[in-house]
Structures are given as C-alpha cells and as structure tokens.
Tab-separated table of C-alpha atoms in Angstrom:
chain	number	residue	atom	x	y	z
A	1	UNK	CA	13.576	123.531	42.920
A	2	UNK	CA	12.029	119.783	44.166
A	3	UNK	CA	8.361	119.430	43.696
A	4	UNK	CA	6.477	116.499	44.579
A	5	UNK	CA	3.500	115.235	43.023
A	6	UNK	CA	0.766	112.914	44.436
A	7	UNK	CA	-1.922	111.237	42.058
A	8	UNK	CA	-4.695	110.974	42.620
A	9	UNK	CA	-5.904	113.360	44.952
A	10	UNK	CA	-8.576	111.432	46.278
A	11	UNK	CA	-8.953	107.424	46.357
A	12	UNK	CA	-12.300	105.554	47.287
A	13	UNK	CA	-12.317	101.572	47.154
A	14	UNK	CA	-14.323	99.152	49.223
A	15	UNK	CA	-12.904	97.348	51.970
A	16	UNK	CA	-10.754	94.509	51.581
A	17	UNK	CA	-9.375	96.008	48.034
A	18	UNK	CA	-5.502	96.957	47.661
A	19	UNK	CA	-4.268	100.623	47.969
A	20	UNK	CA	-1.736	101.709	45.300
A	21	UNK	CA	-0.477	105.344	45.848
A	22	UNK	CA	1.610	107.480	43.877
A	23	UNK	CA	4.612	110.079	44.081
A	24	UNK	CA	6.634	111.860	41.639
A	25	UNK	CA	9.540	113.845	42.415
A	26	UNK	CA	11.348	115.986	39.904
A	27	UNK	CA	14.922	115.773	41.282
A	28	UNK	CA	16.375	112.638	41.969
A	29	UNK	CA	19.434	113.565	44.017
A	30	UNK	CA	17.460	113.159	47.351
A	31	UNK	CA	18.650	111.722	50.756
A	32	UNK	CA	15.423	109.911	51.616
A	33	UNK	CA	11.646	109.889	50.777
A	34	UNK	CA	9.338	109.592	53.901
A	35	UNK	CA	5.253	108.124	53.705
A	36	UNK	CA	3.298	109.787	56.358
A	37	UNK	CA	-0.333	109.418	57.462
A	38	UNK	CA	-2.556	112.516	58.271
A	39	UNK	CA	-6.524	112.405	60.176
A	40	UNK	CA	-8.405	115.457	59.592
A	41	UNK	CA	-7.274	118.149	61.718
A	42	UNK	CA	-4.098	116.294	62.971
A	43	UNK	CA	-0.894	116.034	62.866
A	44	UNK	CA	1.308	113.719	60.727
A	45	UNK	CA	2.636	110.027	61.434
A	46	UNK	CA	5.113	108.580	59.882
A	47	UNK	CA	4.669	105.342	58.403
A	48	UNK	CA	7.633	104.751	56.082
A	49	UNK	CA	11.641	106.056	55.206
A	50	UNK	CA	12.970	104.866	52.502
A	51	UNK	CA	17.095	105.802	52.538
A	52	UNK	CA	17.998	106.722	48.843
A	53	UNK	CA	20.237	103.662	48.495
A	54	UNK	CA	16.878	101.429	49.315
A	55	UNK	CA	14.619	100.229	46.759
A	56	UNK	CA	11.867	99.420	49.324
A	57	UNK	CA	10.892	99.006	53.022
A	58	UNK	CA	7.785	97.384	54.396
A	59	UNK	CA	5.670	97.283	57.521
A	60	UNK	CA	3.150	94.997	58.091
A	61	UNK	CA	0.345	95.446	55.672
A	62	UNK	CA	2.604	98.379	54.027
A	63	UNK	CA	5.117	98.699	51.395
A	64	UNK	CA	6.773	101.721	49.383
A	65	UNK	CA	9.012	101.427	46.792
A	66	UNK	CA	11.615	103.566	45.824
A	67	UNK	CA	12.983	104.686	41.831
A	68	UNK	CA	15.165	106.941	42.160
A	69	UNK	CA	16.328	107.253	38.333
A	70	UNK	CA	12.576	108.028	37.649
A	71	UNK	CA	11.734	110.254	40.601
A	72	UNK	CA	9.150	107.845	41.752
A	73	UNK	CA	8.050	105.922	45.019
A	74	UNK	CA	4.611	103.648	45.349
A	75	UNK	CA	2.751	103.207	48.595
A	76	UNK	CA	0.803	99.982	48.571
A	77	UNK	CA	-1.528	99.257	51.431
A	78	UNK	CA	-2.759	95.024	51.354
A	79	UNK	CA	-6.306	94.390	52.530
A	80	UNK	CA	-7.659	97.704	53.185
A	81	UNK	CA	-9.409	98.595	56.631
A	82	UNK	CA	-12.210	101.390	56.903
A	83	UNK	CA	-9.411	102.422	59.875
A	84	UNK	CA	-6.909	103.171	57.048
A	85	UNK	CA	-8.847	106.010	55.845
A	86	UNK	CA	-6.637	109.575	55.685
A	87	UNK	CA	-4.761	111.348	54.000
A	88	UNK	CA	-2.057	109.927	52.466
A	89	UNK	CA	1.621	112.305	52.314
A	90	UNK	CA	5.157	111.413	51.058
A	91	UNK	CA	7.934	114.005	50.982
A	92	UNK	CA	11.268	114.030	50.210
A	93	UNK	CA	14.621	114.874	51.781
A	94	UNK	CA	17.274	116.593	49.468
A	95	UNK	CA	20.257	116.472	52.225
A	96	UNK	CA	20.852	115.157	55.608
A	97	UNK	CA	18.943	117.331	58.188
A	98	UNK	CA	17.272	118.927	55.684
A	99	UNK	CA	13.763	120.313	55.065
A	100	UNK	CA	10.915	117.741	54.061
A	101	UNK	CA	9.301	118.730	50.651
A	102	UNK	CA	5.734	117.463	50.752
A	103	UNK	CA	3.308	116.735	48.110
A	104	UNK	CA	-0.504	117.567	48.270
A	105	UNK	CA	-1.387	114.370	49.888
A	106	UNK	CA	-4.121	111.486	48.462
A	107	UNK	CA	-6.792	111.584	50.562
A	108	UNK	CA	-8.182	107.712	51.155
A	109	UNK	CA	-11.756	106.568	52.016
A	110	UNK	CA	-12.493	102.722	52.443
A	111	UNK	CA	-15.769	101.820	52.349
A	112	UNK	CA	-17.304	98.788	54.680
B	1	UNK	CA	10.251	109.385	76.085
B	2	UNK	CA	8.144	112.414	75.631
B	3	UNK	CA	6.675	113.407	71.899
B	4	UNK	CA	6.452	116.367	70.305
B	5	UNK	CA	3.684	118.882	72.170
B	6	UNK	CA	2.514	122.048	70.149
B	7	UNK	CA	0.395	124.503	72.267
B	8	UNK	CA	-2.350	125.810	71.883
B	9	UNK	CA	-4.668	123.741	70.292
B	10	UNK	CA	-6.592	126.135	68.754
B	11	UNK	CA	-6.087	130.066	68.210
B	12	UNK	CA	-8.718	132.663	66.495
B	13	UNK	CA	-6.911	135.964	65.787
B	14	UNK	CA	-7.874	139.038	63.864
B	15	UNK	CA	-6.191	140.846	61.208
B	16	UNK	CA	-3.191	142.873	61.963
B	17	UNK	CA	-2.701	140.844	65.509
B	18	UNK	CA	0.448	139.224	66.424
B	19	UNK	CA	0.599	134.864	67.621
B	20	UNK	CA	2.818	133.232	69.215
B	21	UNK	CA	2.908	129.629	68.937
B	22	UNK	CA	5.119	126.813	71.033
B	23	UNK	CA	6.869	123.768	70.267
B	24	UNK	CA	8.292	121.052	72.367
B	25	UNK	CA	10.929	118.979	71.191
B	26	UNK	CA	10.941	115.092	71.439
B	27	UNK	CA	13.014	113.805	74.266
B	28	UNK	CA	17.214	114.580	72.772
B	29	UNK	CA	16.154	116.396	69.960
B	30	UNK	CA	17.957	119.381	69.055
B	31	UNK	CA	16.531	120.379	65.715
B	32	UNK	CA	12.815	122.005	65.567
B	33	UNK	CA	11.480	122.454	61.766
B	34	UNK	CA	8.055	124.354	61.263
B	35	UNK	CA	5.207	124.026	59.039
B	36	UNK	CA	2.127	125.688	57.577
B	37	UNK	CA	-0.466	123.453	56.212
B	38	UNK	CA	-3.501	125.467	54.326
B	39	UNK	CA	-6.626	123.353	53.982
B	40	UNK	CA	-6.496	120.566	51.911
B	41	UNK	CA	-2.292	121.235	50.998
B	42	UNK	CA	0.762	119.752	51.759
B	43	UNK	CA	3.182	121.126	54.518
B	44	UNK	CA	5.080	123.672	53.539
B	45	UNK	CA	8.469	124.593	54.740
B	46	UNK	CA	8.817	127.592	57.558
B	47	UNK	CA	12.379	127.139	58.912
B	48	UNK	CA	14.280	125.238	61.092
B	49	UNK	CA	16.447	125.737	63.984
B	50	UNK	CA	19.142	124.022	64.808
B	51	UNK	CA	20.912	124.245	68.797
B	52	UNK	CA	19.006	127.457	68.976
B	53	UNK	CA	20.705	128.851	65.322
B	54	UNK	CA	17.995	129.351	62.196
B	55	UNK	CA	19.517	126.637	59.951
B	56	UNK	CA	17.503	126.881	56.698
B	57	UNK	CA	14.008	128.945	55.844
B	58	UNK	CA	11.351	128.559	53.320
B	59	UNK	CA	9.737	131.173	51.280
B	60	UNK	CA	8.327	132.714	54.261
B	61	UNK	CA	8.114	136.824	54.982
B	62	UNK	CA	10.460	138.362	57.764
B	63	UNK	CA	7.162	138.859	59.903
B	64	UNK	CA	7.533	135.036	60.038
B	65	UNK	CA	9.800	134.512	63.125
B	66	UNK	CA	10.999	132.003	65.127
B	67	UNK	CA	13.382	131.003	68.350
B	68	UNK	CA	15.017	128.091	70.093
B	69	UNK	CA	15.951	128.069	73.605
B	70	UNK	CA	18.303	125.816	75.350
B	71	UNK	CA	16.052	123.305	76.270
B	72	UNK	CA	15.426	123.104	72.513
B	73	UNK	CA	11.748	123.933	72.451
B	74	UNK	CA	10.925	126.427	70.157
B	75	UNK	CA	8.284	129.246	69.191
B	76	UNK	CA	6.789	130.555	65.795
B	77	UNK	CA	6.129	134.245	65.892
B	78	UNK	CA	3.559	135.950	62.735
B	79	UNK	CA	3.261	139.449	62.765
B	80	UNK	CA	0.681	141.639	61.166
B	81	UNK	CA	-1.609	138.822	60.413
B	82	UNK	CA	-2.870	138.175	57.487
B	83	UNK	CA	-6.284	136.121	56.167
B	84	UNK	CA	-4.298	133.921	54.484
B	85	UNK	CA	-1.983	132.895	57.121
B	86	UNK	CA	-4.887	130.683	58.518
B	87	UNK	CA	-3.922	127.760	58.572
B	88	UNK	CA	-2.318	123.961	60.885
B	89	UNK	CA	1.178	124.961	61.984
B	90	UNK	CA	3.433	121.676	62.310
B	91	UNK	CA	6.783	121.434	64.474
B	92	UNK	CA	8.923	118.475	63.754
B	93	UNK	CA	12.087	117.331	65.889
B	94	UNK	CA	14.333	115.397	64.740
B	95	UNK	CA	18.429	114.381	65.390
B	96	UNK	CA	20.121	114.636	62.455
B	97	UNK	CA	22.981	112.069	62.149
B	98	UNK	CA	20.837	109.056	63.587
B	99	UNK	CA	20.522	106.328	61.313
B	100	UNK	CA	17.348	107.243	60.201
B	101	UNK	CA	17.194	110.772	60.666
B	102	UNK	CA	13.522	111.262	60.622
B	103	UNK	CA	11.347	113.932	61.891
B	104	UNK	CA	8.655	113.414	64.388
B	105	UNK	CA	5.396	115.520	64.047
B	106	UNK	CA	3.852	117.272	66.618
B	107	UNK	CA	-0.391	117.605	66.440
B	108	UNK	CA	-0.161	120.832	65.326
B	109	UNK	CA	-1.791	124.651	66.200
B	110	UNK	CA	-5.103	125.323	63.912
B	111	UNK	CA	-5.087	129.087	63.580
B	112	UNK	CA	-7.552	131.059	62.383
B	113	UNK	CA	-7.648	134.479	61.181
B	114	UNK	CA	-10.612	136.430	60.733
C-alpha cells in the first residue's frame, strides 16, 4: 500500500528566504507525482507534474525534483512571498487514471 | 472552458441524516474522483467514476455512494451520518490519456456534522 510522507509539517521563514519541501513515497513504481497548493478552507491547485520518466519540472519561481529509486521529490520555492503562504501537498499516481495518494501537507507561513 | 463547480458551499447536518453533494466536471472531462479532507489531513481517496461506471474506491463504507450522469457531473451520497464524516469533500476531473493526465480540483463542500 503507497504512503506518502511530508516533512515538516509546518515551515515558518521570513520573506525573501528559499522554501525547500519534502516528500517520501514508499513505492517507487508510480506514474507521476503532482505538487499542489491548498488556502485554508479551499480547494487544491496544482502547481507541478512531474511524469515518472522526469527528473524535474519548473515554473517560474518553482521547482520539484523527482528520485524515483529513493521514493523522493523536493519542492523548492526561490525568493519567498508572504502570498506563498499555504499549505503545501504532493501526491502520487500509481497508474494512468488512477487515484492521487496524498500526503499530510506542509503548511507554509512567510513572514514580511 | 468551465472549471470544476462543487455545490453547496457549506452544509451543517445532524447525526443519522443523509447529504447529497454535486460535482461538475471541467469542460470534456469524463472522469470525476472524490475526496474527504479531515482538518488539518491530506485528501483521501472516495472513488472515482469513470463515463458514469465506479472505476476504483477507497476504503470508504457502502453508505458512501456516488453517481455519474451523462453529462459527466457527478454526486456523493453519505448515509447515516456520522461525527466523523465532517469534513472538505473534493471532486477532481480529469481525461485520462492526455499528455499530462492531471486532475483539476474543484473548491470543495465543508460539511459539518453535529
């Protein structure tokens, strides 16, 4: 059975610092790994897929990185932004069209 | 193109009630997955439907039911409510076989049971 694992739970760091967020899965034969942003009381947005035959992807100010072998994927955020504060999710894919397995989330606060 | 809507917002149900809650799928979607997110927890997997067929389900009781219609919208039905069943219900759509195969939230329903 996949779990997913996100340290830490919770992340404070002034504004301007870099964001470095982690996920562990414990099976590596997935299809993809998605990084998805959550405010309170909404809904999720997705910010990054990473296909399991891609290392990394990047948009803008964001980048995730993707070990299979190890069961691990990074999401770093450059320059943080008070307006990057959430909660941070990544879950994985095991097959095409498949179910999303989520971790707990690390929830983010950037201070001004 | 048109996201995904989730209605209602909000619910506040008692014990022992029955909810209903509805999905819209994003514009030429034709698979609906739900969620239920306790406080402070990751999403956790409901079921998903698939051109109005239940394609996959999570460790969810039978009094957790669900149905697609043509249009591909779909509804979450919980009977006999429970306390702990409060919680954000998520519908994603999603295409499978696109390139990048990736689901698209809706805002969620907060229920609440009391």
């Amino acid at each position: 059975k996949q779990e997913v694992t996100q340290i830490p739970a919770a992340l404070s760091v002034p504004e301007g610092e870099n964001l470095v967020l982690n996920c562990s899965f414990t099976d590596s034969a997935i299809y993809n790994l998605q990084w998805f942003r959550q405010d309170p009381g909404k809904g999720l947005t997705s910010l990054l897929l990473i296909q399991s035959s891609q290392r990394e992807q990047t948009s803008g100010r964001l980048n995730a990185s993707l070990d299979k072998s190890s069961g691990r994927s990074t999401l770093y955020i450059a320059a943080s932004q008070p307006g990057d504060s959430a909660t941070y999710l990544c879950a994985v894919r095991e097959a095409a069209g498949n179910k999303l397995t989520f971790g707990g989330g690390t929830r983010v606060l950037v201070k001004p | 193109e048109t996201g995904v809507t989730q209605s209602p917002t909000h619910l506040i149900k008692t014990r022992g009630q029955q909810v209903t809650l509805r999905c819209s799928s994003q514009s030429g979607h034709n698979t609906v997955s739900w969620y239920q997110q306790a406080l402070g927890q990751g999403p956790q997997f409901i079921f998903q439907y698939y051109r109005e067929e239940e394609n996959g389900r999570g460790n969810f009781p039978p009094r957790f039911s669900g149905l697609q219609f043509p249009n591909y919208s779909s509804e979450l039905n919980v009977n006999a409510l429970e306390l702990d069943d409060s919680a954000l219900y998520l519908c994603a759509s999603s295409f499978p076989g696109t390139n990048t195969d990736t689901q698209y939230f809706g805002p969620g329903t907060r229920l609440t049971v009391l």
